[in-house]
CSV table of C-alpha atoms in Angstrom, one decimal:
chain,number,residue,atom,x,y,z
A,19,MET,CA,-5.0,7.5,-12.4
A,20,THR,CA,-1.8,5.9,-11.7
A,21,LYS,CA,-1.6,4.1,-8.7
A,22,ILE,CA,1.6,3.2,-6.6
A,23,LEU,CA,1.1,0.5,-3.9
A,24,VAL,CA,3.5,0.6,-1.2
A,25,PRO,CA,3.6,-2.2,1.3
A,26,VAL,CA,4.7,-1.7,4.9
A,27,LYS,CA,5.2,-3.4,8.1
A,28,ARG,CA,4.9,-2.8,11.6
A,29,VAL,CA,8.4,-4.0,13.1
A,30,ALA,CA,9.2,-5.1,16.4
A,31,ALA,CA,12.7,-4.2,18.4
A,32,LEU,CA,14.1,-5.6,21.5
A,33,GLU,CA,14.0,-3.7,25.0
A,34,ASP,CA,17.3,-4.2,26.6
A,35,ASP,CA,16.0,-6.9,28.7
A,36,PHE,CA,13.6,-9.5,27.1
A,37,ARG,CA,12.2,-12.7,27.7
A,38,ILE,CA,11.1,-15.9,25.4
A,39,ARG,CA,7.5,-16.4,25.1
A,40,GLU,CA,6.8,-19.9,27.2
A,41,ASP,CA,6.0,-21.8,23.7
A,42,GLY,CA,9.8,-21.0,22.7
A,43,ARG,CA,8.8,-19.7,19.3
A,44,ASP,CA,9.1,-15.7,19.9
A,45,VAL,CA,9.6,-12.8,22.4
A,46,ASP,CA,7.2,-11.8,25.0
A,47,PRO,CA,5.3,-9.1,23.2
A,48,ASP,CA,5.9,-7.1,26.6
A,49,ASP,CA,9.6,-6.7,25.7
A,50,LEU,CA,8.9,-5.1,22.3
A,51,ASN,CA,8.9,-1.8,20.6
A,52,HIS,CA,7.5,-1.4,17.5
A,53,ASP,CA,7.7,1.2,14.3
A,54,LEU,CA,7.1,1.5,10.7
A,55,ASN,CA,9.9,-0.5,9.1
A,56,GLU,CA,13.1,1.8,8.3
A,57,TRP,CA,13.3,0.3,4.7
A,58,ASP,CA,9.5,1.0,4.1
A,59,THR,CA,10.0,5.1,4.8
A,60,PHE,CA,12.2,5.3,1.8
A,61,SER,CA,9.7,3.1,-0.5
A,62,LEU,CA,7.0,5.5,0.8
A,63,GLU,CA,8.7,8.5,-0.1
A,64,GLN,CA,9.8,7.6,-3.4
A,65,ALA,CA,6.3,6.9,-4.2
A,66,VAL,CA,5.4,10.4,-2.8
A,67,LEU,CA,8.0,12.0,-5.1
A,68,ILE,CA,6.8,10.3,-7.7
A,69,LYS,CA,3.4,11.9,-7.1
A,70,GLU,CA,4.4,15.2,-6.5
A,71,ALA,CA,6.5,15.4,-9.8
A,72,ALA,CA,3.7,14.3,-11.5
A,73,SER,CA,1.5,16.5,-14.0
A,74,SER,CA,-1.6,13.7,-13.9
A,75,GLU,CA,-3.2,12.3,-10.8
A,76,VAL,CA,-1.3,9.9,-8.9
A,77,GLN,CA,-2.5,7.8,-5.8
A,78,VAL,CA,-0.3,6.2,-3.4
A,79,VAL,CA,-1.6,3.3,-1.2
A,80,ALA,CA,-0.1,1.9,1.5
A,81,ALA,CA,-0.9,-1.6,2.7
A,82,THR,CA,0.1,-4.0,5.4
A,83,VAL,CA,-0.8,-7.2,6.7
A,84,GLY,CA,-1.7,-7.6,10.4
A,85,PRO,CA,-4.0,-6.8,12.9
A,86,GLU,CA,-5.8,-3.6,14.2
A,87,GLU,CA,-2.2,-2.6,16.3
A,88,CYS,CA,-0.9,-1.8,12.4
A,89,ASP,CA,-3.1,0.8,12.4
A,90,GLU,CA,-0.3,3.0,14.0
A,91,VAL,CA,2.0,2.6,10.9
A,92,LEU,CA,-0.3,3.2,8.2
A,93,ARG,CA,-1.5,6.7,10.0
A,94,ALA,CA,2.1,7.5,10.1
A,95,CYS,CA,2.1,6.9,6.1
A,96,LEU,CA,-1.0,8.8,5.8
A,97,ALA,CA,0.8,11.7,7.7
A,98,LYS,CA,3.7,11.5,5.4
A,99,GLY,CA,1.8,11.7,2.0
A,100,ALA,CA,-0.2,8.3,1.2
A,101,ASP,CA,-3.5,8.9,-0.1
A,102,ARG,CA,-4.9,5.6,1.1
A,103,ALA,CA,-4.3,2.9,3.6
A,104,LEU,CA,-5.5,-0.6,3.8
A,105,ARG,CA,-5.1,-3.5,6.1
A,106,VAL,CA,-5.6,-6.9,5.8
A,107,TRP,CA,-6.3,-9.0,8.7
A,108,ASP,CA,-8.0,-12.3,9.4
A,109,GLU,CA,-7.4,-14.7,12.4
A,110,ALA,CA,-6.2,-17.4,9.8
A,111,ILE,CA,-3.0,-15.2,8.7
A,112,ALA,CA,-1.4,-15.3,12.1
A,113,GLY,CA,1.8,-17.3,11.8
A,114,SER,CA,2.1,-16.6,7.9
A,115,ASP,CA,6.0,-16.8,6.5
A,116,PRO,CA,6.9,-13.9,4.0
A,117,ILE,CA,5.7,-16.4,1.2
A,118,ALA,CA,2.4,-16.3,2.8
A,119,ILE,CA,2.2,-12.6,3.4
A,120,ALA,CA,3.4,-12.0,-0.1
A,121,ARG,CA,0.4,-14.4,-1.8
A,122,ILE,CA,-1.7,-11.9,0.4
A,123,LEU,CA,-0.2,-8.7,-0.9
A,124,ALA,CA,-0.8,-10.3,-4.5
A,125,GLY,CA,-4.5,-10.0,-3.9
A,126,VAL,CA,-4.2,-6.3,-2.8
A,127,ALA,CA,-2.1,-5.8,-5.9
A,128,ARG,CA,-4.8,-7.7,-8.4
A,129,ARG,CA,-7.4,-5.6,-6.5
A,130,GLU,CA,-5.6,-2.2,-6.5
A,131,GLU,CA,-4.0,-2.6,-10.3
A,132,PRO,CA,-1.1,-0.4,-9.2
A,133,ALA,CA,1.6,0.6,-12.2
A,134,LEU,CA,4.2,0.0,-9.7
A,135,VAL,CA,4.8,-1.7,-6.5
A,136,LEU,CA,7.4,-0.1,-4.0
A,137,ALA,CA,8.4,-2.1,-1.0
A,138,GLY,CA,11.2,-2.1,1.3
A,139,ALA,CA,14.2,-3.9,0.2
A,140,GLN,CA,14.1,-6.0,3.7
A,141,SER,CA,12.5,-5.5,7.4
A,142,SER,CA,14.7,-4.6,10.2
A,143,ASP,CA,13.5,-7.4,12.3
A,144,HIS,CA,13.4,-10.5,10.5
A,145,GLY,CA,15.8,-8.9,7.6
A,146,GLN,CA,15.1,-12.0,5.0
A,147,ALA,CA,14.5,-9.5,2.0
A,148,THR,CA,12.0,-12.3,0.5
A,149,THR,CA,8.5,-10.7,0.5
A,150,GLY,CA,9.0,-8.4,-2.5
A,151,ILE,CA,10.6,-10.8,-4.5
A,152,ALA,CA,8.1,-13.5,-3.4
A,153,LEU,CA,5.2,-10.9,-4.5
A,154,SER,CA,6.4,-10.4,-7.9
A,155,ALA,CA,6.7,-14.2,-8.4
A,156,ALA,CA,3.0,-14.5,-7.1
A,157,LEU,CA,1.9,-11.5,-9.7
A,158,ASP,CA,4.6,-12.8,-12.4
A,159,TRP,CA,5.5,-9.4,-12.8
A,160,PRO,CA,9.5,-8.0,-13.4
A,161,HIS,CA,10.7,-7.0,-10.3
A,162,VAL,CA,14.4,-5.5,-9.5
A,163,ALA,CA,15.8,-6.1,-6.1
A,164,VAL,CA,17.9,-3.2,-4.0
A,165,VAL,CA,16.9,-0.1,-6.2
A,166,THR,CA,19.1,2.9,-5.4
A,167,GLY,CA,17.8,4.8,-8.1
A,168,LEU,CA,14.5,5.5,-10.0
A,169,LYS,CA,13.6,7.4,-13.2
A,170,TYR,CA,10.0,6.9,-13.8
A,171,GLY,CA,7.0,9.0,-14.4
A,172,ALA,CA,3.3,8.6,-13.9
A,173,GLY,CA,1.8,6.6,-16.7
A,174,ASP,CA,5.1,5.5,-18.2
A,175,ALA,CA,5.2,2.0,-19.5
A,176,ARG,CA,8.9,1.5,-18.5
A,177,ALA,CA,11.4,2.6,-15.6
A,178,THR,CA,15.1,2.9,-15.4
A,179,VAL,CA,16.3,1.6,-12.3
A,180,THR,CA,19.6,1.5,-10.9
A,181,ARG,CA,20.4,-1.3,-8.3
A,182,GLU,CA,22.9,-2.1,-6.4
A,183,LEU,CA,25.2,-5.3,-6.8
A,184,GLU,CA,27.7,-7.0,-4.7
A,185,GLY,CA,30.9,-5.2,-4.1
A,186,GLY,CA,29.7,-1.9,-4.7
A,187,VAL,CA,28.7,-2.3,-8.3
A,188,MET,CA,25.7,-0.6,-9.6
A,189,GLN,CA,23.8,-1.5,-12.6
A,190,ASP,CA,21.0,0.1,-14.6
A,191,VAL,CA,18.0,-1.7,-15.8
A,192,ASP,CA,15.1,-1.0,-18.1
A,193,VAL,CA,11.9,-2.6,-16.7
A,194,ALA,CA,8.4,-2.9,-18.0
A,195,CYS,CA,5.7,-1.7,-15.8
A,196,PRO,CA,3.8,-2.8,-13.9
A,197,ALA,CA,6.8,-4.0,-11.8
A,198,VAL,CA,7.7,-4.9,-8.5
A,199,LEU,CA,10.9,-2.6,-6.9
A,200,THR,CA,12.3,-3.2,-3.3
A,201,ILE,CA,14.0,0.0,-2.2
A,202,GLN,CA,17.2,0.3,-0.3
A,203,LEU,CA,18.2,2.6,2.2
A,204,GLY,CA,19.5,5.9,0.7
A,205,ILE,CA,17.4,6.2,-2.4
A,206,ASN,CA,15.9,9.4,-1.1
A,207,LYS,CA,15.6,11.5,2.1
A,208,PRO,CA,12.6,10.4,3.9
A,209,ARG,CA,10.7,13.6,5.0
A,210,TYR,CA,9.1,14.4,8.7
A,211,ALA,CA,5.4,14.5,9.1
A,212,SER,CA,4.0,17.7,10.2
A,213,LEU,CA,2.2,18.5,13.4
A,214,ARG,CA,-1.0,19.2,11.3
A,215,ALA,CA,-0.4,16.2,8.8
A,216,ILE,CA,-0.1,14.0,11.7
A,217,LYS,CA,-3.3,15.5,12.9
A,218,GLN,CA,-5.4,15.0,9.4
A,219,ALA,CA,-3.9,11.3,9.3
A,220,ALA,CA,-5.8,10.6,12.6
A,221,GLY,CA,-9.0,11.4,11.4
A,222,LYS,CA,-8.6,9.5,7.8
A,223,PRO,CA,-10.3,6.0,7.5
A,224,ILE,CA,-8.1,2.9,7.0
A,225,GLU,CA,-10.1,0.2,4.6
A,226,VAL,CA,-9.6,-3.0,6.3
A,227,LEU,CA,-10.0,-6.0,4.1
A,228,GLY,CA,-10.6,-10.0,4.7
A,229,LEU,CA,-9.2,-13.3,2.9
A,230,GLY,CA,-12.6,-13.4,1.3
A,231,GLU,CA,-12.4,-9.7,-0.6
A,232,LEU,CA,-8.7,-11.0,-1.9
A,233,GLY,CA,-10.1,-14.3,-3.2
A,234,LEU,CA,-7.9,-16.0,-0.6
A,235,ALA,CA,-8.9,-19.2,1.7
A,236,GLY,CA,-7.7,-20.1,5.2
A,237,ASP,CA,-5.4,-22.7,3.7
A,238,GLN,CA,-3.4,-20.2,1.6
A,239,VAL,CA,-1.9,-18.4,4.9
A,240,GLY,CA,-1.0,-19.0,8.5
A,241,GLU,CA,1.2,-22.0,8.9
A,242,ALA,CA,-0.9,-24.0,6.5
A,243,GLY,CA,0.1,-22.0,3.5
A,244,SER,CA,3.6,-21.1,4.7
A,245,ALA,CA,6.8,-22.7,3.3
A,246,SER,CA,8.6,-22.1,6.7
A,247,ARG,CA,7.5,-21.5,10.0
A,248,VAL,CA,9.5,-20.8,13.5
A,249,ARG,CA,10.4,-24.0,15.6
A,250,ARG,CA,12.4,-22.7,18.6
A,251,MET,CA,14.1,-19.3,19.6
A,252,ALA,CA,16.9,-19.3,22.0
A,253,ILE,CA,19.2,-16.4,23.6
A,254,PRO,CA,22.6,-17.4,22.6
A,255,GLU,CA,24.9,-18.2,25.2
A,256,ARG,CA,27.6,-15.4,26.1
A,257,GLY,CA,31.4,-16.1,25.6
A,258,ARG,CA,31.7,-19.1,23.0
A,259,ALA,CA,33.4,-16.5,20.6
A,260,GLN,CA,36.7,-17.1,19.3
A,261,MET,CA,39.5,-15.7,16.6
A,262,ILE,CA,40.6,-18.3,14.6
A,263,GLU,CA,44.3,-17.6,13.5
A,264,GLY,CA,46.6,-18.9,11.0
A,265,THR,CA,46.8,-19.5,7.1
A,266,ALA,CA,43.4,-20.4,5.3
A,267,GLN,CA,44.1,-23.7,5.1
A,268,GLN,CA,44.8,-24.0,9.0
A,269,LYS,CA,41.2,-21.7,9.6
A,270,ALA,CA,39.6,-24.0,7.3
A,271,ALA,CA,40.9,-27.3,9.2
A,272,ARG,CA,40.2,-25.4,12.6
A,273,LEU,CA,36.6,-24.4,11.1
A,274,ALA,CA,36.0,-28.0,10.0
A,275,GLN,CA,36.9,-29.5,13.4
A,276,ILE,CA,34.9,-26.9,15.7
A,277,ILE,CA,31.9,-28.2,13.5
A,278,ARG,CA,32.8,-31.8,14.1
A,279,GLU,CA,32.7,-31.2,17.7
A,280,PHE,CA,29.4,-29.2,17.7
A,281,ARG,CA,27.7,-32.5,15.8
A,282,ALA,CA,29.0,-34.9,17.9
A,283,ALA,CA,28.2,-33.0,21.2
């Protein structure tokens, strides 16, 4: 059996009016809407397409890191064709940055032993485009980022991948499996879940794993296991934008002046 692991994320979107949390490090949760990350809908669809085209058994496993509220995005994945859903959570995970999240997902990958990991190229809330690449480093697996095309059959030892480079340039890459691919928007057309599939997904089990089951300690996740943390968030002041006119040299000189004035303030 071939397994494909699809890490997914429950992302946050701001309401029209929102407040910064009292500690200044995030938005008040009451002012957020949540949904499955858009990029992850494309990576999930690609995994399901591989399964549907296969002549042998393929299992698509959707996985996320987060508290019980994240079950809603896993059920959305089950409704769209995932075979299993699992969630990793422990209170020690709170505050994890993308590197720590990748460390957790690497534990999931070692446990599941997939032939491919198909992750979204980035998330629509933070947009750091870090987790998938850090996951490949944690596993010491080859990776290809910003994938816009994929030729892979279940059980193949290699995959042919088209990736997007700067300036609209495309490059074909041959990669050995297992590998981590981060999927770009537009690689396919994600399906809508039918009402019947949604009802069936509501009754399917979601596996919940703790750190111990992945061989991880509390100091490897959360702020203790993170390379970065949010110190402060602020709503930008309005009306401070300005257009800088002139030649390239004049624009550079004016920009340098603005930076000096800002640092002196």
